[in-house]
Amino acid sequence: MTAESYCAYARGTGEEGWRPINGLRWVGILSDDKIIPHQNPFEEGQRDMAILQHMFEIKHEFGLKETGTSTLVEYGDPKVYSAMAKLIGVPCGVANKQMLDGIIRWKVMLAPMTIKINGPSIEELKKSGIFLIEKAIA
C-alpha cells in the first residue's frame, strides 16, 4: 500500500488534498535514497540529559494550598539515541500506533487533556521508561 492510498481519506479536491503527500515528499520520506543516520556528537563516556519540571499550586476545596511538582529526567544512550530524540520520537510513535490500533479514534488535532486521550498513552510511555515523578512539596 502506498502513502497516497493511506492519505486518500483526507484528500479533498485540488492542491490542498495533496498537501500531506507533498510534505512527505519534501522531507524525503517517499524517496528511495538511502538514509544516513547522523553521527553521534558525544565522546566516549558522554551522554545528554533532558530535564522538565512543572511547579504548580493546588488549592483544595477546604482552603488548603500546597505546591506540587511534576518532574521528568531522561538520559540519552550514546549507542542508541539522545534523550531528546527519545522524548520526541517515542511519544509520537506511541500516538501513531494507538491511532492505527483504534485506541485513539479522533481524526482531528487534539490536546491530550482528558484521561480518554492521555491515559492509554501514559501507560504505554511508562513501558518505555518515560514518566513523570509527582510530589507535593509544601
JSON list of N, CA and C in Angstrom, two decimals, residues 55-117:
[
{"chain": "A", "resi": 55, "resn": "MET", "atom": "N", "xyz": [6.02, 23.33, 38.14]},
{"chain": "A", "resi": 55, "resn": "MET", "atom": "CA", "xyz": [5.69, 23.61, 39.53]},
{"chain": "A", "resi": 55, "resn": "MET", "atom": "C", "xyz": [4.32, 24.30, 39.51]},
{"chain": "A", "resi": 56, "resn": "PHE", "atom": "N", "xyz": [3.43, 23.86, 40.35]},
{"chain": "A", "resi": 56, "resn": "PHE", "atom": "CA", "xyz": [2.07, 24.40, 40.32]},
{"chain": "A", "resi": 56, "resn": "PHE", "atom": "C", "xyz": [1.50, 24.46, 41.72]},
{"chain": "A", "resi": 57, "resn": "GLU", "atom": "N", "xyz": [0.50, 25.31, 41.87]},
{"chain": "A", "resi": 57, "resn": "GLU", "atom": "CA", "xyz": [-0.18, 25.46, 43.15]},
{"chain": "A", "resi": 57, "resn": "GLU", "atom": "C", "xyz": [-1.50, 24.71, 43.10]},
{"chain": "A", "resi": 58, "resn": "ILE", "atom": "N", "xyz": [-1.76, 23.96, 44.15]},
{"chain": "A", "resi": 58, "resn": "ILE", "atom": "CA", "xyz": [-3.01, 23.21, 44.27]},
{"chain": "A", "resi": 58, "resn": "ILE", "atom": "C", "xyz": [-3.83, 23.86, 45.37]},
{"chain": "A", "resi": 59, "resn": "LYS", "atom": "N", "xyz": [-5.06, 24.23, 45.05]},
{"chain": "A", "resi": 59, "resn": "LYS", "atom": "CA", "xyz": [-5.96, 24.82, 46.05]},
{"chain": "A", "resi": 59, "resn": "LYS", "atom": "C", "xyz": [-7.11, 23.83, 46.27]},
{"chain": "A", "resi": 60, "resn": "HIS", "atom": "N", "xyz": [-7.15, 23.26, 47.46]},
{"chain": "A", "resi": 60, "resn": "HIS", "atom": "CA", "xyz": [-8.17, 22.28, 47.79]},
{"chain": "A", "resi": 60, "resn": "HIS", "atom": "C", "xyz": [-9.49, 22.96, 48.15]},
{"chain": "A", "resi": 61, "resn": "GLU", "atom": "N", "xyz": [-10.59, 22.20, 48.04]},
{"chain": "A", "resi": 61, "resn": "GLU", "atom": "CA", "xyz": [-11.92, 22.74, 48.34]},
{"chain": "A", "resi": 61, "resn": "GLU", "atom": "C", "xyz": [-12.00, 23.33, 49.74]},
{"chain": "A", "resi": 62, "resn": "PHE", "atom": "N", "xyz": [-11.32, 22.72, 50.69]},
{"chain": "A", "resi": 62, "resn": "PHE", "atom": "CA", "xyz": [-11.41, 23.15, 52.09]},
{"chain": "A", "resi": 62, "resn": "PHE", "atom": "C", "xyz": [-10.42, 24.27, 52.42]},
{"chain": "A", "resi": 63, "resn": "GLY", "atom": "N", "xyz": [-9.78, 24.87, 51.38]},
{"chain": "A", "resi": 63, "resn": "GLY", "atom": "CA", "xyz": [-8.95, 26.04, 51.58]},
{"chain": "A", "resi": 63, "resn": "GLY", "atom": "C", "xyz": [-7.46, 25.80, 51.67]},
{"chain": "A", "resi": 64, "resn": "LEU", "atom": "N", "xyz": [-7.03, 24.58, 51.90]},
{"chain": "A", "resi": 64, "resn": "LEU", "atom": "CA", "xyz": [-5.60, 24.29, 52.00]},
{"chain": "A", "resi": 64, "resn": "LEU", "atom": "C", "xyz": [-4.93, 24.49, 50.64]},
{"chain": "A", "resi": 65, "resn": "LYS", "atom": "N", "xyz": [-3.77, 25.14, 50.66]},
{"chain": "A", "resi": 65, "resn": "LYS", "atom": "CA", "xyz": [-2.98, 25.31, 49.44]},
{"chain": "A", "resi": 65, "resn": "LYS", "atom": "C", "xyz": [-1.68, 24.54, 49.60]},
{"chain": "A", "resi": 66, "resn": "GLU", "atom": "N", "xyz": [-1.25, 23.91, 48.52]},
{"chain": "A", "resi": 66, "resn": "GLU", "atom": "CA", "xyz": [0.05, 23.26, 48.53]},
{"chain": "A", "resi": 66, "resn": "GLU", "atom": "C", "xyz": [0.70, 23.42, 47.16]},
{"chain": "A", "resi": 67, "resn": "THR", "atom": "N", "xyz": [2.00, 23.28, 47.14]},
{"chain": "A", "resi": 67, "resn": "THR", "atom": "CA", "xyz": [2.76, 23.38, 45.90]},
{"chain": "A", "resi": 67, "resn": "THR", "atom": "C", "xyz": [3.14, 21.98, 45.46]},
{"chain": "A", "resi": 68, "resn": "GLY", "atom": "N", "xyz": [2.97, 21.72, 44.19]},
{"chain": "A", "resi": 68, "resn": "GLY", "atom": "CA", "xyz": [3.32, 20.41, 43.65]},
{"chain": "A", "resi": 68, "resn": "GLY", "atom": "C", "xyz": [4.32, 20.55, 42.52]},
{"chain": "A", "resi": 69, "resn": "THR", "atom": "N", "xyz": [5.05, 19.49, 42.29]},
{"chain": "A", "resi": 69, "resn": "THR", "atom": "CA", "xyz": [5.97, 19.44, 41.16]},
{"chain": "A", "resi": 69, "resn": "THR", "atom": "C", "xyz": [5.70, 18.18, 40.36]},
{"chain": "A", "resi": 70, "resn": "SER", "atom": "N", "xyz": [5.98, 18.26, 39.09]},
{"chain": "A", "resi": 70, "resn": "SER", "atom": "CA", "xyz": [5.91, 17.13, 38.19]},
{"chain": "A", "resi": 70, "resn": "SER", "atom": "C", "xyz": [7.22, 17.17, 37.40]},
{"chain": "A", "resi": 71, "resn": "THR", "atom": "N", "xyz": [8.07, 16.17, 37.59]},
{"chain": "A", "resi": 71, "resn": "THR", "atom": "CA", "xyz": [9.44, 16.22, 37.07]},
{"chain": "A", "resi": 71, "resn": "THR", "atom": "C", "xyz": [9.75, 15.01, 36.20]},
{"chain": "A", "resi": 72, "resn": "LEU", "atom": "N", "xyz": [10.43, 15.27, 35.11]},
{"chain": "A", "resi": 72, "resn": "LEU", "atom": "CA", "xyz": [10.91, 14.22, 34.22]},
{"chain": "A", "resi": 72, "resn": "LEU", "atom": "C", "xyz": [12.41, 14.44, 34.01]},
{"chain": "A", "resi": 73, "resn": "VAL", "atom": "N", "xyz": [13.19, 13.40, 34.16]},
{"chain": "A", "resi": 73, "resn": "VAL", "atom": "CA", "xyz": [14.62, 13.43, 33.86]},
{"chain": "A", "resi": 73, "resn": "VAL", "atom": "C", "xyz": [14.92, 12.25, 32.95]},
{"chain": "A", "resi": 74, "resn": "GLU", "atom": "N", "xyz": [15.54, 12.53, 31.82]},
{"chain": "A", "resi": 74, "resn": "GLU", "atom": "CA", "xyz": [15.86, 11.47, 30.86]},
{"chain": "A", "resi": 74, "resn": "GLU", "atom": "C", "xyz": [17.32, 11.60, 30.44]},
{"chain": "A", "resi": 75, "resn": "TYR", "atom": "N", "xyz": [18.03, 10.48, 30.45]},
{"chain": "A", "resi": 75, "resn": "TYR", "atom": "CA", "xyz": [19.41, 10.44, 29.99]},
{"chain": "A", "resi": 75, "resn": "TYR", "atom": "C", "xyz": [19.46, 9.75, 28.64]},
{"chain": "A", "resi": 76, "resn": "GLY", "atom": "N", "xyz": [20.27, 10.29, 27.75]},
{"chain": "A", "resi": 76, "resn": "GLY", "atom": "CA", "xyz": [20.45, 9.66, 26.45]},
{"chain": "A", "resi": 76, "resn": "GLY", "atom": "C", "xyz": [21.38, 8.46, 26.55]},
{"chain": "A", "resi": 77, "resn": "ASP", "atom": "N", "xyz": [21.30, 7.62, 25.55]},
{"chain": "A", "resi": 77, "resn": "ASP", "atom": "CA", "xyz": [22.20, 6.48, 25.43]},
{"chain": "A", "resi": 77, "resn": "ASP", "atom": "C", "xyz": [22.99, 6.70, 24.15]},
{"chain": "A", "resi": 78, "resn": "PRO", "atom": "N", "xyz": [24.28, 7.04, 24.26]},
{"chain": "A", "resi": 78, "resn": "PRO", "atom": "CA", "xyz": [25.05, 7.40, 23.06]},
{"chain": "A", "resi": 78, "resn": "PRO", "atom": "C", "xyz": [25.11, 6.30, 22.00]},
{"chain": "A", "resi": 79, "resn": "LYS", "atom": "N", "xyz": [24.85, 5.06, 22.39]},
{"chain": "A", "resi": 79, "resn": "LYS", "atom": "CA", "xyz": [24.89, 3.97, 21.41]},
{"chain": "A", "resi": 79, "resn": "LYS", "atom": "C", "xyz": [23.54, 3.80, 20.70]},
{"chain": "A", "resi": 80, "resn": "VAL", "atom": "N", "xyz": [22.49, 4.44, 21.24]},
{"chain": "A", "resi": 80, "resn": "VAL", "atom": "CA", "xyz": [21.16, 4.26, 20.67]},
{"chain": "A", "resi": 80, "resn": "VAL", "atom": "C", "xyz": [20.58, 5.59, 20.19]},
{"chain": "A", "resi": 81, "resn": "TYR", "atom": "N", "xyz": [20.29, 6.51, 21.12]},
{"chain": "A", "resi": 81, "resn": "TYR", "atom": "CA", "xyz": [19.67, 7.78, 20.77]},
{"chain": "A", "resi": 81, "resn": "TYR", "atom": "C", "xyz": [19.88, 8.79, 21.89]},
{"chain": "A", "resi": 82, "resn": "SER", "atom": "N", "xyz": [19.69, 10.04, 21.56]},
{"chain": "A", "resi": 82, "resn": "SER", "atom": "CA", "xyz": [19.80, 11.10, 22.56]},
{"chain": "A", "resi": 82, "resn": "SER", "atom": "C", "xyz": [18.52, 11.13, 23.41]},
{"chain": "A", "resi": 83, "resn": "ALA", "atom": "N", "xyz": [18.61, 11.79, 24.55]},
{"chain": "A", "resi": 83, "resn": "ALA", "atom": "CA", "xyz": [17.43, 11.94, 25.41]},
{"chain": "A", "resi": 83, "resn": "ALA", "atom": "C", "xyz": [16.32, 12.67, 24.66]},
{"chain": "A", "resi": 84, "resn": "MET", "atom": "N", "xyz": [16.69, 13.71, 23.94]},
{"chain": "A", "resi": 84, "resn": "MET", "atom": "CA", "xyz": [15.70, 14.50, 23.22]},
{"chain": "A", "resi": 84, "resn": "MET", "atom": "C", "xyz": [15.04, 13.67, 22.12]},
{"chain": "A", "resi": 85, "resn": "ALA", "atom": "N", "xyz": [15.84, 12.87, 21.41]},
{"chain": "A", "resi": 85, "resn": "ALA", "atom": "CA", "xyz": [15.27, 12.02, 20.37]},
{"chain": "A", "resi": 85, "resn": "ALA", "atom": "C", "xyz": [14.25, 11.05, 20.96]},
{"chain": "A", "resi": 86, "resn": "LYS", "atom": "N", "xyz": [14.57, 10.48, 22.12]},
{"chain": "A", "resi": 86, "resn": "LYS", "atom": "CA", "xyz": [13.64, 9.54, 22.77]},
{"chain": "A", "resi": 86, "resn": "LYS", "atom": "C", "xyz": [12.37, 10.27, 23.20]},
{"chain": "A", "resi": 87, "resn": "LEU", "atom": "N", "xyz": [12.53, 11.45, 23.81]},
{"chain": "A", "resi": 87, "resn": "LEU", "atom": "CA", "xyz": [11.37, 12.16, 24.35]},
{"chain": "A", "resi": 87, "resn": "LEU", "atom": "C", "xyz": [10.47, 12.75, 23.27]},
{"chain": "A", "resi": 88, "resn": "ILE", "atom": "N", "xyz": [10.97, 12.86, 22.06]},
{"chain": "A", "resi": 88, "resn": "ILE", "atom": "CA", "xyz": [10.14, 13.32, 20.94]},
{"chain": "A", "resi": 88, "resn": "ILE", "atom": "C", "xyz": [9.64, 12.12, 20.14]},
{"chain": "A", "resi": 89, "resn": "GLY", "atom": "N", "xyz": [10.55, 11.22, 19.80]},
{"chain": "A", "resi": 89, "resn": "GLY", "atom": "CA", "xyz": [10.20, 10.11, 18.92]},
{"chain": "A", "resi": 89, "resn": "GLY", "atom": "C", "xyz": [9.27, 9.08, 19.53]},
{"chain": "A", "resi": 90, "resn": "VAL", "atom": "N", "xyz": [9.53, 8.68, 20.77]},
{"chain": "A", "resi": 90, "resn": "VAL", "atom": "CA", "xyz": [8.70, 7.63, 21.37]},
{"chain": "A", "resi": 90, "resn": "VAL", "atom": "C", "xyz": [7.24, 8.08, 21.54]},
{"chain": "A", "resi": 91, "resn": "PRO", "atom": "N", "xyz": [6.97, 9.27, 22.12]},
{"chain": "A", "resi": 91, "resn": "PRO", "atom": "CA", "xyz": [5.57, 9.69, 22.22]},
{"chain": "A", "resi": 91, "resn": "PRO", "atom": "C", "xyz": [4.87, 9.81, 20.87]},
{"chain": "A", "resi": 92, "resn": "CYS", "atom": "N", "xyz": [5.59, 10.28, 19.85]},
{"chain": "A", "resi": 92, "resn": "CYS", "atom": "CA", "xyz": [4.97, 10.34, 18.51]},
{"chain": "A", "resi": 92, "resn": "CYS", "atom": "C", "xyz": [4.65, 8.94, 18.00]},
{"chain": "A", "resi": 93, "resn": "GLY", "atom": "N", "xyz": [5.58, 8.02, 18.20]},
{"chain": "A", "resi": 93, "resn": "GLY", "atom": "CA", "xyz": [5.34, 6.64, 17.78]},
{"chain": "A", "resi": 93, "resn": "GLY", "atom": "C", "xyz": [4.19, 6.00, 18.53]},
{"chain": "A", "resi": 94, "resn": "VAL", "atom": "N", "xyz": [4.11, 6.23, 19.84]},
{"chain": "A", "resi": 94, "resn": "VAL", "atom": "CA", "xyz": [3.02, 5.69, 20.65]},
{"chain": "A", "resi": 94, "resn": "VAL", "atom": "C", "xyz": [1.67, 6.23, 20.15]},
{"chain": "A", "resi": 95, "resn": "ALA", "atom": "N", "xyz": [1.60, 7.54, 19.93]},
{"chain": "A", "resi": 95, "resn": "ALA", "atom": "CA", "xyz": [0.34, 8.14, 19.47]},
{"chain": "A", "resi": 95, "resn": "ALA", "atom": "C", "xyz": [-0.07, 7.59, 18.11]},
{"chain": "A", "resi": 96, "resn": "ASN", "atom": "N", "xyz": [0.89, 7.45, 17.19]},
{"chain": "A", "resi": 96, "resn": "ASN", "atom": "CA", "xyz": [0.56, 6.91, 15.87]},
{"chain": "A", "resi": 96, "resn": "ASN", "atom": "C", "xyz": [0.10, 5.47, 15.96]},
{"chain": "A", "resi": 97, "resn": "LYS", "atom": "N", "xyz": [0.78, 4.65, 16.76]},
{"chain": "A", "resi": 97, "resn": "LYS", "atom": "CA", "xyz": [0.37, 3.26, 16.91]},
{"chain": "A", "resi": 97, "resn": "LYS", "atom": "C", "xyz": [-1.02, 3.16, 17.52]},
{"chain": "A", "resi": 98, "resn": "GLN", "atom": "N", "xyz": [-1.32, 4.02, 18.50]},
{"chain": "A", "resi": 98, "resn": "GLN", "atom": "CA", "xyz": [-2.64, 3.98, 19.11]},
{"chain": "A", "resi": 98, "resn": "GLN", "atom": "C", "xyz": [-3.72, 4.43, 18.13]},
{"chain": "A", "resi": 99, "resn": "MET", "atom": "N", "xyz": [-3.39, 5.33, 17.23]},
{"chain": "A", "resi": 99, "resn": "MET", "atom": "CA", "xyz": [-4.35, 5.71, 16.20]},
{"chain": "A", "resi": 99, "resn": "MET", "atom": "C", "xyz": [-4.60, 4.53, 15.25]},
{"chain": "A", "resi": 100, "resn": "LEU", "atom": "N", "xyz": [-3.53, 3.86, 14.83]},
{"chain": "A", "resi": 100, "resn": "LEU", "atom": "CA", "xyz": [-3.68, 2.72, 13.93]},
{"chain": "A", "resi": 100, "resn": "LEU", "atom": "C", "xyz": [-4.41, 1.56, 14.59]},
{"chain": "A", "resi": 101, "resn": "ASP", "atom": "N", "xyz": [-4.20, 1.37, 15.90]},
{"chain": "A", "resi": 101, "resn": "ASP", "atom": "CA", "xyz": [-4.85, 0.30, 16.64]},
{"chain": "A", "resi": 101, "resn": "ASP", "atom": "C", "xyz": [-6.28, 0.64, 17.05]},
{"chain": "A", "resi": 102, "resn": "GLY", "atom": "N", "xyz": [-6.72, 1.89, 16.80]},
{"chain": "A", "resi": 102, "resn": "GLY", "atom": "CA", "xyz": [-8.08, 2.29, 17.15]},
{"chain": "A", "resi": 102, "resn": "GLY", "atom": "C", "xyz": [-8.27, 2.72, 18.59]},
{"chain": "A", "resi": 103, "resn": "ILE", "atom": "N", "xyz": [-7.18, 2.83, 19.36]},
{"chain": "A", "resi": 103, "resn": "ILE", "atom": "CA", "xyz": [-7.29, 3.29, 20.74]},
{"chain": "A", "resi": 103, "resn": "ILE", "atom": "C", "xyz": [-7.62, 4.78, 20.76]},
{"chain": "A", "resi": 104, "resn": "ILE", "atom": "N", "xyz": [-6.95, 5.53, 19.90]},
{"chain": "A", "resi": 104, "resn": "ILE", "atom": "CA", "xyz": [-7.29, 6.94, 19.69]},
{"chain": "A", "resi": 104, "resn": "ILE", "atom": "C", "xyz": [-8.12, 6.97, 18.42]},
{"chain": "A", "resi": 105, "resn": "ARG", "atom": "N", "xyz": [-9.38, 7.37, 18.54]},
{"chain": "A", "resi": 105, "resn": "ARG", "atom": "CA", "xyz": [-10.32, 7.27, 17.41]},
{"chain": "A", "resi": 105, "resn": "ARG", "atom": "C", "xyz": [-10.60, 8.61, 16.73]},
{"chain": "A", "resi": 106, "resn": "TRP", "atom": "N", "xyz": [-10.13, 9.69, 17.30]},
{"chain": "A", "resi": 106, "resn": "TRP", "atom": "CA", "xyz": [-10.43, 11.01, 16.74]},
{"chain": "A", "resi": 106, "resn": "TRP", "atom": "C", "xyz": [-9.52, 11.28, 15.56]},
{"chain": "A", "resi": 107, "resn": "LYS", "atom": "N", "xyz": [-10.05, 11.91, 14.53]},
{"chain": "A", "resi": 107, "resn": "LYS", "atom": "CA", "xyz": [-9.28, 12.20, 13.33]},
{"chain": "A", "resi": 107, "resn": "LYS", "atom": "C", "xyz": [-9.05, 13.71, 13.19]},
{"chain": "A", "resi": 108, "resn": "VAL", "atom": "N", "xyz": [-8.88, 14.36, 14.33]},
{"chain": "A", "resi": 108, "resn": "VAL", "atom": "CA", "xyz": [-8.59, 15.79, 14.34]},
{"chain": "A", "resi": 108, "resn": "VAL", "atom": "C", "xyz": [-7.43, 16.02, 15.30]},
{"chain": "A", "resi": 109, "resn": "MET", "atom": "N", "xyz": [-6.86, 17.20, 15.26]},
{"chain": "A", "resi": 109, "resn": "MET", "atom": "CA", "xyz": [-5.78, 17.56, 16.18]},
{"chain": "A", "resi": 109, "resn": "MET", "atom": "C", "xyz": [-6.39, 17.82, 17.55]},
{"chain": "A", "resi": 110, "resn": "LEU", "atom": "N", "xyz": [-5.90, 17.11, 18.55]},
{"chain": "A", "resi": 110, "resn": "LEU", "atom": "CA", "xyz": [-6.41, 17.25, 19.91]},
{"chain": "A", "resi": 110, "resn": "LEU", "atom": "C", "xyz": [-5.27, 17.46, 20.89]},
{"chain": "A", "resi": 111, "resn": "ALA", "atom": "N", "xyz": [-5.50, 18.30, 21.89]},
{"chain": "A", "resi": 111, "resn": "ALA", "atom": "CA", "xyz": [-4.56, 18.39, 23.00]},
{"chain": "A", "resi": 111, "resn": "ALA", "atom": "C", "xyz": [-4.89, 17.25, 23.95]},
{"chain": "A", "resi": 112, "resn": "PRO", "atom": "N", "xyz": [-3.89, 16.54, 24.45]},
{"chain": "A", "resi": 112, "resn": "PRO", "atom": "CA", "xyz": [-4.17, 15.39, 25.32]},
{"chain": "A", "resi": 112, "resn": "PRO", "atom": "C", "xyz": [-4.56, 15.84, 26.73]},
{"chain": "A", "resi": 113, "resn": "MET", "atom": "N", "xyz": [-5.75, 16.39, 26.87]},
{"chain": "A", "resi": 113, "resn": "MET", "atom": "CA", "xyz": [-6.16, 16.97, 28.14]},
{"chain": "A", "resi": 113, "resn": "MET", "atom": "C", "xyz": [-7.21, 16.14, 28.88]},
{"chain": "A", "resi": 114, "resn": "THR", "atom": "N", "xyz": [-7.61, 15.02, 28.32]},
{"chain": "A", "resi": 114, "resn": "THR", "atom": "CA", "xyz": [-8.59, 14.19, 29.01]},
{"chain": "A", "resi": 114, "resn": "THR", "atom": "C", "xyz": [-8.00, 12.80, 29.22]},
{"chain": "A", "resi": 115, "resn": "ILE", "atom": "N", "xyz": [-8.47, 12.11, 30.23]},
{"chain": "A", "resi": 115, "resn": "ILE", "atom": "CA", "xyz": [-7.96, 10.77, 30.54]},
{"chain": "A", "resi": 115, "resn": "ILE", "atom": "C", "xyz": [-8.25, 9.79, 29.41]},
{"chain": "A", "resi": 116, "resn": "LYS", "atom": "N", "xyz": [-9.32, 10.04, 28.63]},
{"chain": "A", "resi": 116, "resn": "LYS", "atom": "CA", "xyz": [-9.63, 9.17, 27.49]},
{"chain": "A", "resi": 116, "resn": "LYS", "atom": "C", "xyz": [-8.50, 9.20, 26.45]},
{"chain": "A", "resi": 117, "resn": "ILE", "atom": "N", "xyz": [-7.88, 10.36, 26.30]},
{"chain": "A", "resi": 117, "resn": "ILE", "atom": "CA", "xyz": [-6.81, 10.51, 25.32]},
{"chain": "A", "resi": 117, "resn": "ILE", "atom": "C", "xyz": [-5.46, 10.18, 25.93]}
]
